[in-house]
Coordinates of C-alpha atoms and ligand atoms in Angstrom, one line a residue:
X1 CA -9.2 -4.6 10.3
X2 CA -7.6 -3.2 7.4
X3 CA -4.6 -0.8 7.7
X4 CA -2.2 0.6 4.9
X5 CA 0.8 2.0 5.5
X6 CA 2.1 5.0 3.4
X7 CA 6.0 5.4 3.7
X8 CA 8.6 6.5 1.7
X9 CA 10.7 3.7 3.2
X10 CA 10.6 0.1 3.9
X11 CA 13.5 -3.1 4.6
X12 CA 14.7 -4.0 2.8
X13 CA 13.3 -2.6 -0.2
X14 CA 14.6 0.7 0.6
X15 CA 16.9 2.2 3.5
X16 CA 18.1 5.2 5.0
X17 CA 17.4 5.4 8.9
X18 CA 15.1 3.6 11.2
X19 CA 12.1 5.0 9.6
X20 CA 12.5 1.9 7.2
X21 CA 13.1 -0.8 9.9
X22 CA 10.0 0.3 11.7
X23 CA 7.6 0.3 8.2
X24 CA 9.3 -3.3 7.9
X25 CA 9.0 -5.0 10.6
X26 CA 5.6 -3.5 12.3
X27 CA 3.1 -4.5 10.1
X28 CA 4.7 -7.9 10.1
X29 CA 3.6 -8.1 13.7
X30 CA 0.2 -6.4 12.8
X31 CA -0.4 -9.3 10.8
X32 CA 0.4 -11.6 13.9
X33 CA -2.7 -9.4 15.6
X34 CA -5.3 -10.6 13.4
X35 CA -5.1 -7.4 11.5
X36 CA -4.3 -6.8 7.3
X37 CA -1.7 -4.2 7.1
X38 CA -0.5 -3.3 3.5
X39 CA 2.7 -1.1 2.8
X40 CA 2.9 1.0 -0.1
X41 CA 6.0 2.7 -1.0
X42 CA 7.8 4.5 -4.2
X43 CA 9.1 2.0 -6.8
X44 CA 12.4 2.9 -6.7
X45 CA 15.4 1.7 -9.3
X46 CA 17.8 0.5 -6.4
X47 CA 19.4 -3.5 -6.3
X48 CA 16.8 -4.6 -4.1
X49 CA 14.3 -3.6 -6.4
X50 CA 15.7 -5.0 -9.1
X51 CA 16.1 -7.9 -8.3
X52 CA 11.9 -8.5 -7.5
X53 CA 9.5 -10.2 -9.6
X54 CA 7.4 -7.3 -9.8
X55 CA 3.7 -7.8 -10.9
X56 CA 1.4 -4.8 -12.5
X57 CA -1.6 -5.4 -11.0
X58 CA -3.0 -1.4 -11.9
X59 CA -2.1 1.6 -13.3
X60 CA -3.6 4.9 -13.7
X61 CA -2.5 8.7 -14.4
X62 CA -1.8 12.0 -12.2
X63 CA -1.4 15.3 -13.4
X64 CA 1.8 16.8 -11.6
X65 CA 3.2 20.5 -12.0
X66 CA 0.7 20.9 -15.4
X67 CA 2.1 17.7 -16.3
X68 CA 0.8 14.1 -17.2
X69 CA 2.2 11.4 -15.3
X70 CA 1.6 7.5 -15.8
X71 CA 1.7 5.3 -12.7
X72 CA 2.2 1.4 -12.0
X73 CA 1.0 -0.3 -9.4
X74 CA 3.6 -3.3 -8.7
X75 CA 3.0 -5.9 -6.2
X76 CA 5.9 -7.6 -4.7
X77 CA 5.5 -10.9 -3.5
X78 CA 8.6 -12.2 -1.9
X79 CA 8.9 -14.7 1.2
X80 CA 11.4 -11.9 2.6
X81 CA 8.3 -9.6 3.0
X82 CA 5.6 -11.2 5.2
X83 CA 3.0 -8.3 4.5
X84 CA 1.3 -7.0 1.6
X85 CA 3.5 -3.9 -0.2
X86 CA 2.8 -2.3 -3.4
X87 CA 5.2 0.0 -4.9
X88 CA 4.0 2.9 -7.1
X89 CA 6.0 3.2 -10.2
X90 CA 6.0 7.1 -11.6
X91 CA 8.6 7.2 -14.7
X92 CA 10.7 10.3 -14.4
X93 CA 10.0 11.0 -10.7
X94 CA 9.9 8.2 -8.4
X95 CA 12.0 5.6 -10.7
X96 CA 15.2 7.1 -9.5
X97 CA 18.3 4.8 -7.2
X98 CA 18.1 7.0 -4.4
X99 CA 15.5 7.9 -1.6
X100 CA 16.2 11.3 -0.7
X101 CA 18.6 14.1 -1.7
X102 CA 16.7 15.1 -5.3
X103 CA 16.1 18.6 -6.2
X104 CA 12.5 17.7 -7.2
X105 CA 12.1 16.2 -3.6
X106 CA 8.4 17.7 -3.2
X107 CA 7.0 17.0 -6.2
X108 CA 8.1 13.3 -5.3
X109 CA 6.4 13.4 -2.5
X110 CA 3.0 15.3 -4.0
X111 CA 3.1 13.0 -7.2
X112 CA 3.3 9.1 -5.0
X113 CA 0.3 10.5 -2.6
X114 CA -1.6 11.8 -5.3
X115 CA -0.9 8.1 -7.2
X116 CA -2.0 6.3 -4.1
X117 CA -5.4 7.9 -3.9
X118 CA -6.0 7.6 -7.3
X119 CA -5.6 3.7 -7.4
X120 CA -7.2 3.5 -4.4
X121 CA -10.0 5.1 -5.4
X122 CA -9.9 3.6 -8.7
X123 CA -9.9 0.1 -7.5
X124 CA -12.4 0.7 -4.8
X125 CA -10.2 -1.0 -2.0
X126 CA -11.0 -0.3 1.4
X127 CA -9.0 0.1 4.4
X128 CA -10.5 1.3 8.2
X129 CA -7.1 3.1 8.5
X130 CA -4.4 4.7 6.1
X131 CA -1.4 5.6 8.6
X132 CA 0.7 8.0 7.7
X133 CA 4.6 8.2 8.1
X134 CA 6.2 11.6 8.8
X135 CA 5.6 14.5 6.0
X136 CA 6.4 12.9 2.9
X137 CA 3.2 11.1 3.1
X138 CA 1.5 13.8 6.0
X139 CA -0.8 15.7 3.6
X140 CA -3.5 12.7 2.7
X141 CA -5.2 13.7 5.5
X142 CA -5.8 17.0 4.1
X143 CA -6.2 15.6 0.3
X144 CA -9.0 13.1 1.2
X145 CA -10.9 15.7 3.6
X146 CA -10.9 18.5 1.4
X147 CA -9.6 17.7 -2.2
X148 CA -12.9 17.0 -4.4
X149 CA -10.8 13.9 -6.2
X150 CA -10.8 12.3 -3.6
X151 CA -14.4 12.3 -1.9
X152 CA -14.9 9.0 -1.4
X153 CA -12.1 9.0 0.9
X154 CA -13.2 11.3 3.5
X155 CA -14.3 9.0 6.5
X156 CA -11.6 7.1 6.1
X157 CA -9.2 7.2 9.5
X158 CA -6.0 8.5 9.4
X159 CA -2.7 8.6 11.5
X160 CA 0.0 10.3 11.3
X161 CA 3.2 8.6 12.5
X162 CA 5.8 11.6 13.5
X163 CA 9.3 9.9 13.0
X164 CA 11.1 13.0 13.2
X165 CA 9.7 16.3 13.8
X166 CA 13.2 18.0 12.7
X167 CA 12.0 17.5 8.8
X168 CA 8.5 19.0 7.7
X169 CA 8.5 18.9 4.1
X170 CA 7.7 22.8 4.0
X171 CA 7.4 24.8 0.2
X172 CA 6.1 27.4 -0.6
X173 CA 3.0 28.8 -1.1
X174 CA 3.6 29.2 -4.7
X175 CA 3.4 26.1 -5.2
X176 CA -0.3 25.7 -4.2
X177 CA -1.7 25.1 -7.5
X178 CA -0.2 21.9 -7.7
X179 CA -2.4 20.3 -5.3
X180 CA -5.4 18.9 -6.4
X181 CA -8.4 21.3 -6.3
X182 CA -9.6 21.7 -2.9
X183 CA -11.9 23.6 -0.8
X184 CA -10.3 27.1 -0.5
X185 CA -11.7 28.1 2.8
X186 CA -9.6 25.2 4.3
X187 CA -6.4 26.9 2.9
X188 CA -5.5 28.1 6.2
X189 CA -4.8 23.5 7.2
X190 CA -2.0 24.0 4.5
X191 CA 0.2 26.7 6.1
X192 CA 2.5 27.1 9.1
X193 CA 4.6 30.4 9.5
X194 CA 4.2 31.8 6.0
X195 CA 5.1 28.1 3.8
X196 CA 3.0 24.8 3.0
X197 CA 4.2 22.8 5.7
X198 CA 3.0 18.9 5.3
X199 CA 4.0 17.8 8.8
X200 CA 1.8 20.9 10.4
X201 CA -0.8 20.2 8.0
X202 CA -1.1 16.2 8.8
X203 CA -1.1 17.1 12.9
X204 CA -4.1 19.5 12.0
X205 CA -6.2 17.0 10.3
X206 CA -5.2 13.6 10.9
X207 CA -7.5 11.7 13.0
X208 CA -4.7 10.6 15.4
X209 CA -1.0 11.8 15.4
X210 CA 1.5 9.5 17.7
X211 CA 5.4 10.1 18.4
X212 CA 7.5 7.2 17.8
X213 CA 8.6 6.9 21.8
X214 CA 6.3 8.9 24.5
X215 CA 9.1 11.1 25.7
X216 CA 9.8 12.9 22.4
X217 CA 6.3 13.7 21.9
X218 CA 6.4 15.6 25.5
X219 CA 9.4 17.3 24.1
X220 CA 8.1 18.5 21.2
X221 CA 5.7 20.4 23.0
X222 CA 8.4 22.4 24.2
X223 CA 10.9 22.5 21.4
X224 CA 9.4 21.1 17.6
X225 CA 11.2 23.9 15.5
X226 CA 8.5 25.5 15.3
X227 CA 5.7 23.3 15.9
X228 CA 5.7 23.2 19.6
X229 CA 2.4 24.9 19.9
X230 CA 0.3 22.9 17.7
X231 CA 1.3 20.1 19.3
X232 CA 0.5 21.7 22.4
X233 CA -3.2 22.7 20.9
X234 CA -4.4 19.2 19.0
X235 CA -2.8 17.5 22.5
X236 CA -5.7 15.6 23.0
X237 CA -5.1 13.3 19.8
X238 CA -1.1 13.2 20.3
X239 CA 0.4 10.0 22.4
X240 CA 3.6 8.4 22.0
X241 CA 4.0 4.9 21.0
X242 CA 7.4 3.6 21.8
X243 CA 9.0 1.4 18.4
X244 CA 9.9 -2.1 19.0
X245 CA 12.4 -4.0 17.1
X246 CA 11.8 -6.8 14.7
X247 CA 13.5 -9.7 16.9
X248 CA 13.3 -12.3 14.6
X249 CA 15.6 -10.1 12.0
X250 CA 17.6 -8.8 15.0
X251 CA 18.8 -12.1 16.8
X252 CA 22.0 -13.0 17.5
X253 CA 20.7 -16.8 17.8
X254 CA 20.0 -17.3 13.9
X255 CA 21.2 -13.7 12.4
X256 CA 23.5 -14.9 9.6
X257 CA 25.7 -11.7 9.2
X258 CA 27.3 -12.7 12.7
X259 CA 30.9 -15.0 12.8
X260 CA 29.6 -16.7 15.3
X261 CA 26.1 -16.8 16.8
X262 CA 25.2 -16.8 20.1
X263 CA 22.6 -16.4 23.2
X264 CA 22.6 -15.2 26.8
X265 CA 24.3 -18.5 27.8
X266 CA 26.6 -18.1 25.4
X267 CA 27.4 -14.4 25.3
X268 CA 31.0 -14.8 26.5
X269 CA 32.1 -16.8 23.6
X270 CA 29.7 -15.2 21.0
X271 CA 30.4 -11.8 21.4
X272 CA 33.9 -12.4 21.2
X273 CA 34.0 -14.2 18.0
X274 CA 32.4 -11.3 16.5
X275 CA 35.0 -9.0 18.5
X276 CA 38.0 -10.7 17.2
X277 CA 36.9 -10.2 13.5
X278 CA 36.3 -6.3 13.7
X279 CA 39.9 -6.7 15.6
X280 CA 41.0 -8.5 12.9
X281 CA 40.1 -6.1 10.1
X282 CA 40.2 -3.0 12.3
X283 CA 43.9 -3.3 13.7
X284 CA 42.2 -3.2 17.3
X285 CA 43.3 -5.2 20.1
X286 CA 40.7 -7.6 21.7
X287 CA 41.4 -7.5 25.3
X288 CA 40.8 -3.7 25.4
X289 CA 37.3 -2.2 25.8
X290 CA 35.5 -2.0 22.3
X291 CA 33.4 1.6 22.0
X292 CA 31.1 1.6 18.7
X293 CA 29.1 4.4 17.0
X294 CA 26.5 3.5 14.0
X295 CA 24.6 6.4 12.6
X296 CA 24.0 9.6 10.2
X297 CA 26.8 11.9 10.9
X298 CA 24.9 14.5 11.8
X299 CA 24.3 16.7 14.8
X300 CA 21.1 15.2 15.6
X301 CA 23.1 12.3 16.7
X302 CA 26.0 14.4 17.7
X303 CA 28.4 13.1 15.3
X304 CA 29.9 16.8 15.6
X305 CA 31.3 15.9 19.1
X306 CA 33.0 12.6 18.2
X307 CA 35.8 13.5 16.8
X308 CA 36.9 15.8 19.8
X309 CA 35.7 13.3 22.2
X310 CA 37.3 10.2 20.8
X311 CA 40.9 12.5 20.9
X312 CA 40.4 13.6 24.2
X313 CA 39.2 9.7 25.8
X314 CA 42.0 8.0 23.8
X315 CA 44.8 10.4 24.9
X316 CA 43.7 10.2 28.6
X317 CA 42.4 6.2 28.6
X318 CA 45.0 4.9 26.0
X319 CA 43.5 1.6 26.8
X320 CA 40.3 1.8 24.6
X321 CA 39.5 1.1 21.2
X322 CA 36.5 3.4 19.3
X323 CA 34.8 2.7 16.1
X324 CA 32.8 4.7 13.9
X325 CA 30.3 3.2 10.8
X326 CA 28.3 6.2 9.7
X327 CA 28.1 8.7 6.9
X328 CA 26.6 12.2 6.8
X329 CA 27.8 15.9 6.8
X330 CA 31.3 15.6 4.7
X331 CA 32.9 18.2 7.5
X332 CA 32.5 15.6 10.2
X333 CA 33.9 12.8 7.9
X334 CA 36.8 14.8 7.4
X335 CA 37.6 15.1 11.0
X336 CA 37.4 11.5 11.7
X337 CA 39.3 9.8 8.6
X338 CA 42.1 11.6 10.2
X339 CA 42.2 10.1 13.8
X340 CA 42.7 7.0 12.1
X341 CA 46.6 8.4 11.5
X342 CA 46.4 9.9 15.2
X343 CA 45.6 6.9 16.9
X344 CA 46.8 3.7 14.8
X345 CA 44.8 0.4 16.8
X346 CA 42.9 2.7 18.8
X347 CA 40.5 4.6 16.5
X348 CA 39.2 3.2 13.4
X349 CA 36.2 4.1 11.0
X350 CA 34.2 2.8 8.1
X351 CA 32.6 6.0 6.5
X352 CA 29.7 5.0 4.8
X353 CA 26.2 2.6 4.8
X354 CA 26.4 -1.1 5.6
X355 CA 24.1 -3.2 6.7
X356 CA 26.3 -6.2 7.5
X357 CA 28.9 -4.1 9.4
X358 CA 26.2 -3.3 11.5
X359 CA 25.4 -6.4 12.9
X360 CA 28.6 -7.0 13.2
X361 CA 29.3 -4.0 15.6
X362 CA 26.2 -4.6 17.5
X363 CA 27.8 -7.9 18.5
X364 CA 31.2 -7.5 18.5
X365 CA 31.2 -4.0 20.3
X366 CA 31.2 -4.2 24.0
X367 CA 29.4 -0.7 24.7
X368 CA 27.6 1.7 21.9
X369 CA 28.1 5.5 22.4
X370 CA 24.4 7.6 21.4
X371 CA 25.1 10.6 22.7
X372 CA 22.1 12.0 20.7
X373 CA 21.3 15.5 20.6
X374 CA 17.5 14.4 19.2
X375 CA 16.1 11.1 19.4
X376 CA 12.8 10.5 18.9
X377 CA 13.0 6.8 19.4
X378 CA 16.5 5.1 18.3
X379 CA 16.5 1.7 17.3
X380 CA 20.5 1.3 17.5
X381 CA 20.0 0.7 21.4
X382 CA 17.2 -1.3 21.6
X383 CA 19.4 -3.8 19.0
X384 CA 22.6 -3.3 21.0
X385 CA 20.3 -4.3 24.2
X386 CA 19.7 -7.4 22.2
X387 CA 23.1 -8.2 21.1
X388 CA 24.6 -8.1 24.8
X389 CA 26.5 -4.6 23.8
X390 CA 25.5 -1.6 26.7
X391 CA 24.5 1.0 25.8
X392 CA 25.7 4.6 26.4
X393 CA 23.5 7.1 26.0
X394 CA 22.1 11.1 26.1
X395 CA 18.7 11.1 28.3
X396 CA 16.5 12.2 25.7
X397 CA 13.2 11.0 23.5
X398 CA 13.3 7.2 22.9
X399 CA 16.6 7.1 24.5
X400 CA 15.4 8.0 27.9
X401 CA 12.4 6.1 28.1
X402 CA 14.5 2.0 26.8
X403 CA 17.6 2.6 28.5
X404 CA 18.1 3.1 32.6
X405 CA 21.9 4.0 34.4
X406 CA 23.2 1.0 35.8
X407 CA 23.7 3.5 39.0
X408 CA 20.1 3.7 39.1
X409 CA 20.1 -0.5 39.1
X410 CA 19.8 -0.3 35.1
X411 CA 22.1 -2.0 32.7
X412 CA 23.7 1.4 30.7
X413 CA 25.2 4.3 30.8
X414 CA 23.3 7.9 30.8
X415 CA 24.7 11.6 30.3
X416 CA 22.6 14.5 30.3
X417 CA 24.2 16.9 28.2
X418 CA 25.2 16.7 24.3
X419 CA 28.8 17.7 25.6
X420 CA 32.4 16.1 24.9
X421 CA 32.8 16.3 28.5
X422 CA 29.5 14.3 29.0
X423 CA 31.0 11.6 26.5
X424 CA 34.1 11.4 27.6
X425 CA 32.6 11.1 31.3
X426 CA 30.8 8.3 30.2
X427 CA 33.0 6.6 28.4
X428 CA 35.2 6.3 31.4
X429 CA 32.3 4.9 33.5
X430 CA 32.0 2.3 31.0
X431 CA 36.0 1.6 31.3
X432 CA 35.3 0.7 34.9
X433 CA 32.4 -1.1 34.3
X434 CA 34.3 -3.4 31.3
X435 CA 36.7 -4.0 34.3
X436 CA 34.7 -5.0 36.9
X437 CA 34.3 -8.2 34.9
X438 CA 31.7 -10.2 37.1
X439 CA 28.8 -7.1 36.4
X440 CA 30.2 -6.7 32.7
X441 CA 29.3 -10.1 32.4
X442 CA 25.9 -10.1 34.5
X443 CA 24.6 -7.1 32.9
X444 CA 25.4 -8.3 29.2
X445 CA 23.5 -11.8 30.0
X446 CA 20.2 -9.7 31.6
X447 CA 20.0 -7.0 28.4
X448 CA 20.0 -9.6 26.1
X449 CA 16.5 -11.0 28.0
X450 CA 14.9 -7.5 27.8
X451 CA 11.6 -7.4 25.4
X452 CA 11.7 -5.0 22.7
X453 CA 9.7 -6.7 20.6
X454 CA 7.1 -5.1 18.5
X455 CA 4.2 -7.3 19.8
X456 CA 3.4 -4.8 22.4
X457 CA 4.0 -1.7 20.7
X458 CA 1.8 -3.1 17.5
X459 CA -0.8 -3.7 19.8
X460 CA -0.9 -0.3 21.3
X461 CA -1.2 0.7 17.6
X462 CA -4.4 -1.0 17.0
X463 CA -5.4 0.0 20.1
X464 CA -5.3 3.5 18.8
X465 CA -6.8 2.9 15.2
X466 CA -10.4 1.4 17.3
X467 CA -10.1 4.3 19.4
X468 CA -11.0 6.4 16.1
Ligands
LIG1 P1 17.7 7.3 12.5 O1 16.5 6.7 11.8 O2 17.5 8.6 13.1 O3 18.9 7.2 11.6 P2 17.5 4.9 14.3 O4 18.3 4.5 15.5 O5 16.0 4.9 14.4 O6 18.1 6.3 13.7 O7 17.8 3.9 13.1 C1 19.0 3.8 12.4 C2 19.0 2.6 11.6 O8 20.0 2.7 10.5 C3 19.5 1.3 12.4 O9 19.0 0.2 11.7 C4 21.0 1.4 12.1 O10 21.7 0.2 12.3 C5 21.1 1.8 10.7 N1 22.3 2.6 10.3 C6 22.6 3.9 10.5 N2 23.8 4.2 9.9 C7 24.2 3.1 9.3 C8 25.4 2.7 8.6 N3 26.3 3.7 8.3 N4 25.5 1.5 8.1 C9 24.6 0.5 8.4 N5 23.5 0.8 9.1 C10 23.3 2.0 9.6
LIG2 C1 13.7 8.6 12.9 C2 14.3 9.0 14.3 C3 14.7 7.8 15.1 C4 13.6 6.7 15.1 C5 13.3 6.4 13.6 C6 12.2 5.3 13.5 O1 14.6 8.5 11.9 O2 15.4 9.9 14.1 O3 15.0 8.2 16.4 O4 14.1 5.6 15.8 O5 12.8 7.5 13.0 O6 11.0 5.7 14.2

């Protein structure tokens, strides 16, 4: 079986959330189930990328916006990359440092799907499946049913992978005669409320849509900004597959961004290696109970409450340290740089993206605070799991369906609300729980054990692709 991925992210080529650490590490273990999966992705001009022996191995042209494009195909043969990935090179559009945040962020999108069929087509290569991962790439369904350029795609099986149902690529209608020619009477696949909206067009015609952990996708047929009903409509193609984690990349054994490495046996002494460095940079004292927070600053994740809750916790607890790595909304940056002042070795915060740092919090933090407002899956849990460091999260989406209150015989700490109440609550259950070392100690050992590996999860995939 033949499957190629179509994703505007990938590790480590290119990284923003866990949109790219699931498109790197799943079709590794689609590979391990006797399947072919292929990535394809934007060329983009980051220091990853630059760094590849790159390989032309096609090349073609797309008309864009009344405009003539040339496209590469690059192949990217590393040993860091255990699946095929081709990266399509579009001077002046795709060839930029940056994933996101470009004014021209549709015509991005439009221009790499339109490349993809084209060299697809043009080579002839065939593939029983071409999944689909949230709206940058959601419209091929559409294109290869109904678009007249690209015919000899139409049987071909698609998916449609919802990462996050918050972003739907929507534009204007005006813009319709940029697509490719297409059968007009289908016009009506294109919109949702009054705009072109790709997601809403991809859950119409895909062959199979699938949420990224099963509880979101029964919450978006309440609440998907707008695209609750739909989802409530095409039900009977919708499921949700929960993401797994790449544990060969996330393993505290062999991980070589750790101090110190480190297994269930020897949790106790690993973890606090890794401790004693962020204590060592971040002023923080290593006896006291270590709170981290990795992730977008953005209310999604409800980086809007931390501030508030980390001043209310440290003036009651006193005897707690919190750390923040994340960037996002400047407003919620600006509250937290401050709090560094407020409360010298009690609060500290890196504001901004690194990798390394992250490992280094997943194993040196004792509990990690996801107090999401919106998760369809997470990942940061399911690697804090694996690093020994409980988790404390909000029951939603993914969130709700990996982690279990260690009141209910679990191993972390759950709140129901998106409140600083709810946080701070929690964060003084986890205070007693540090303290009552023999469990502390117990429940660090048994997380590490769980499985949340993608071997299952990657079989439920292909489970799904025969199933169409
Ligand atoms: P989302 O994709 O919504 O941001 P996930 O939990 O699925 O959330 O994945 C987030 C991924 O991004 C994880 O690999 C996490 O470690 C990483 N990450 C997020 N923010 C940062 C940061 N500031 N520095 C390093 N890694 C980060
Ligand atoms: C999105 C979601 C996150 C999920 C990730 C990978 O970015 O916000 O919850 O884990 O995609 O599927």
């Amino acid at each position: 079986m033949k499957i190629l991925h179509t994703s505007f992210e990938c590790y480590p080529i290119a990284k923003v959330g866990g949109l790219a650490d699931v498109v790197g590490a799943l079709p590794k273990y689609q590979n391990n189930l006797n399947v072919t999966a292929t990535v394809t992705m934007p060329y983009y001009e980051n220091t990853f990328v630059k760094q590849q022996k790159l390989k032309e191995i096609s090349s073609g042209n797309i008309i864009l916006d009344a405009v003539n494009y040339d496209y590469k195909i690059l192949s990217l043969d590393s040993n860091e990359i255990p699946f095929n990935l081709y990266l399509i090179h579009i001077s002046n559009l795709l060839d930029r440092e940056q994933v996101y945040g470009y004014e021209d962020e549709t015509n991005r999108y439009l221009g790499f799907q339109f490349a993809l069929l084209d060299w697809v087509i043009k080579e002839k290569l065939s593939f029983d499946v071409i999944h689909c991962h949230d709206h940058h790439t959601a419209l091929i369904p559409f294109f290869i049913n109904y678009c007249n350029s690209y015919k000899e795609l139409k049987n071909t099986p698609t998916i449609v992978t919802i990462h996050n149902a918050q972003y739907q690529g929507h534009f204007s209608h005006e813009k319709l005669d940029v697509l490719p020619a297409f059968d007009f009477k289908h016009v009506g696949l294109l919109d949702w409320y009054g705009s072109v909206n790709p997601l809403a067009c991809g859950i119409k015609c895909a062959s199979r849509v699938n949420t990224v952990s099963p509880s979101y996708m029964e919450e978006l047929k309440e609440n998907a900004n707008g695209l609750e009903g739909l989802l409530r409509s095409e039900s009977n193609k919708c499921v949700g597959i929960l993401n797994g984690i790449d544990t060969d990349f996330w393993n505290p054994e062999t991980d070589t961004m750790l101090v110190k490495n480190y297994k269930p046996s020897t949790v106790i002494s690993g973890k606090k290696a890794n401790k004693k460095e962020l204590c060592d940079i971040y002023g923080f004292d290593i006896d006291l109970p270590l709170f981290g927070f990795i992730g977008r600053l953005v209310g999604e994740k409800s980086a809007d409450l931390l501030p508030e809750a980390i001043r209310q916790s440290i003036s009651e607890h006193k005897e707690i340290n919190i750390f923040v790595l994340g960037s996002g909304h400047k407003e919620i940056e600006n509250q937290l740089q401050p709090l560094k002042e407020e409360f010298p070795g009690k609060f500290n915060t890196h504001i901004g993206y690194d990798e390394k740092l992250s490992h280094l919090v997943y194993a040196g933090a004792d509990f990690l605070l996801m107090p999401s407002r919106v998760e369809p899956c997470g990942l940061n849990q399911m690697y804090s799991l694996r690093y020994g460091t409980l988790p404390i999260v909000r029951r939603t989406g993914g969130l709700k369906d990996t982690v279990i209150d260690i009141g209910d015989e679990g191993f972390g700490i759950c709140h129901d609300q998106a409140s600083v109440w709810d946080i701070c609550y929690s964060i003084k259950r986890g205070i007693e729980l540090y303290n009552n070392k023999n469990l502390f100690r117990r429940k660090q050992k048994q997380i590490m054990k769980i499985d949340h590996s993608w071997t299952k999860s990657a079989q439920e995939y292909i489970d799904l692709y025969k199933l169409i």
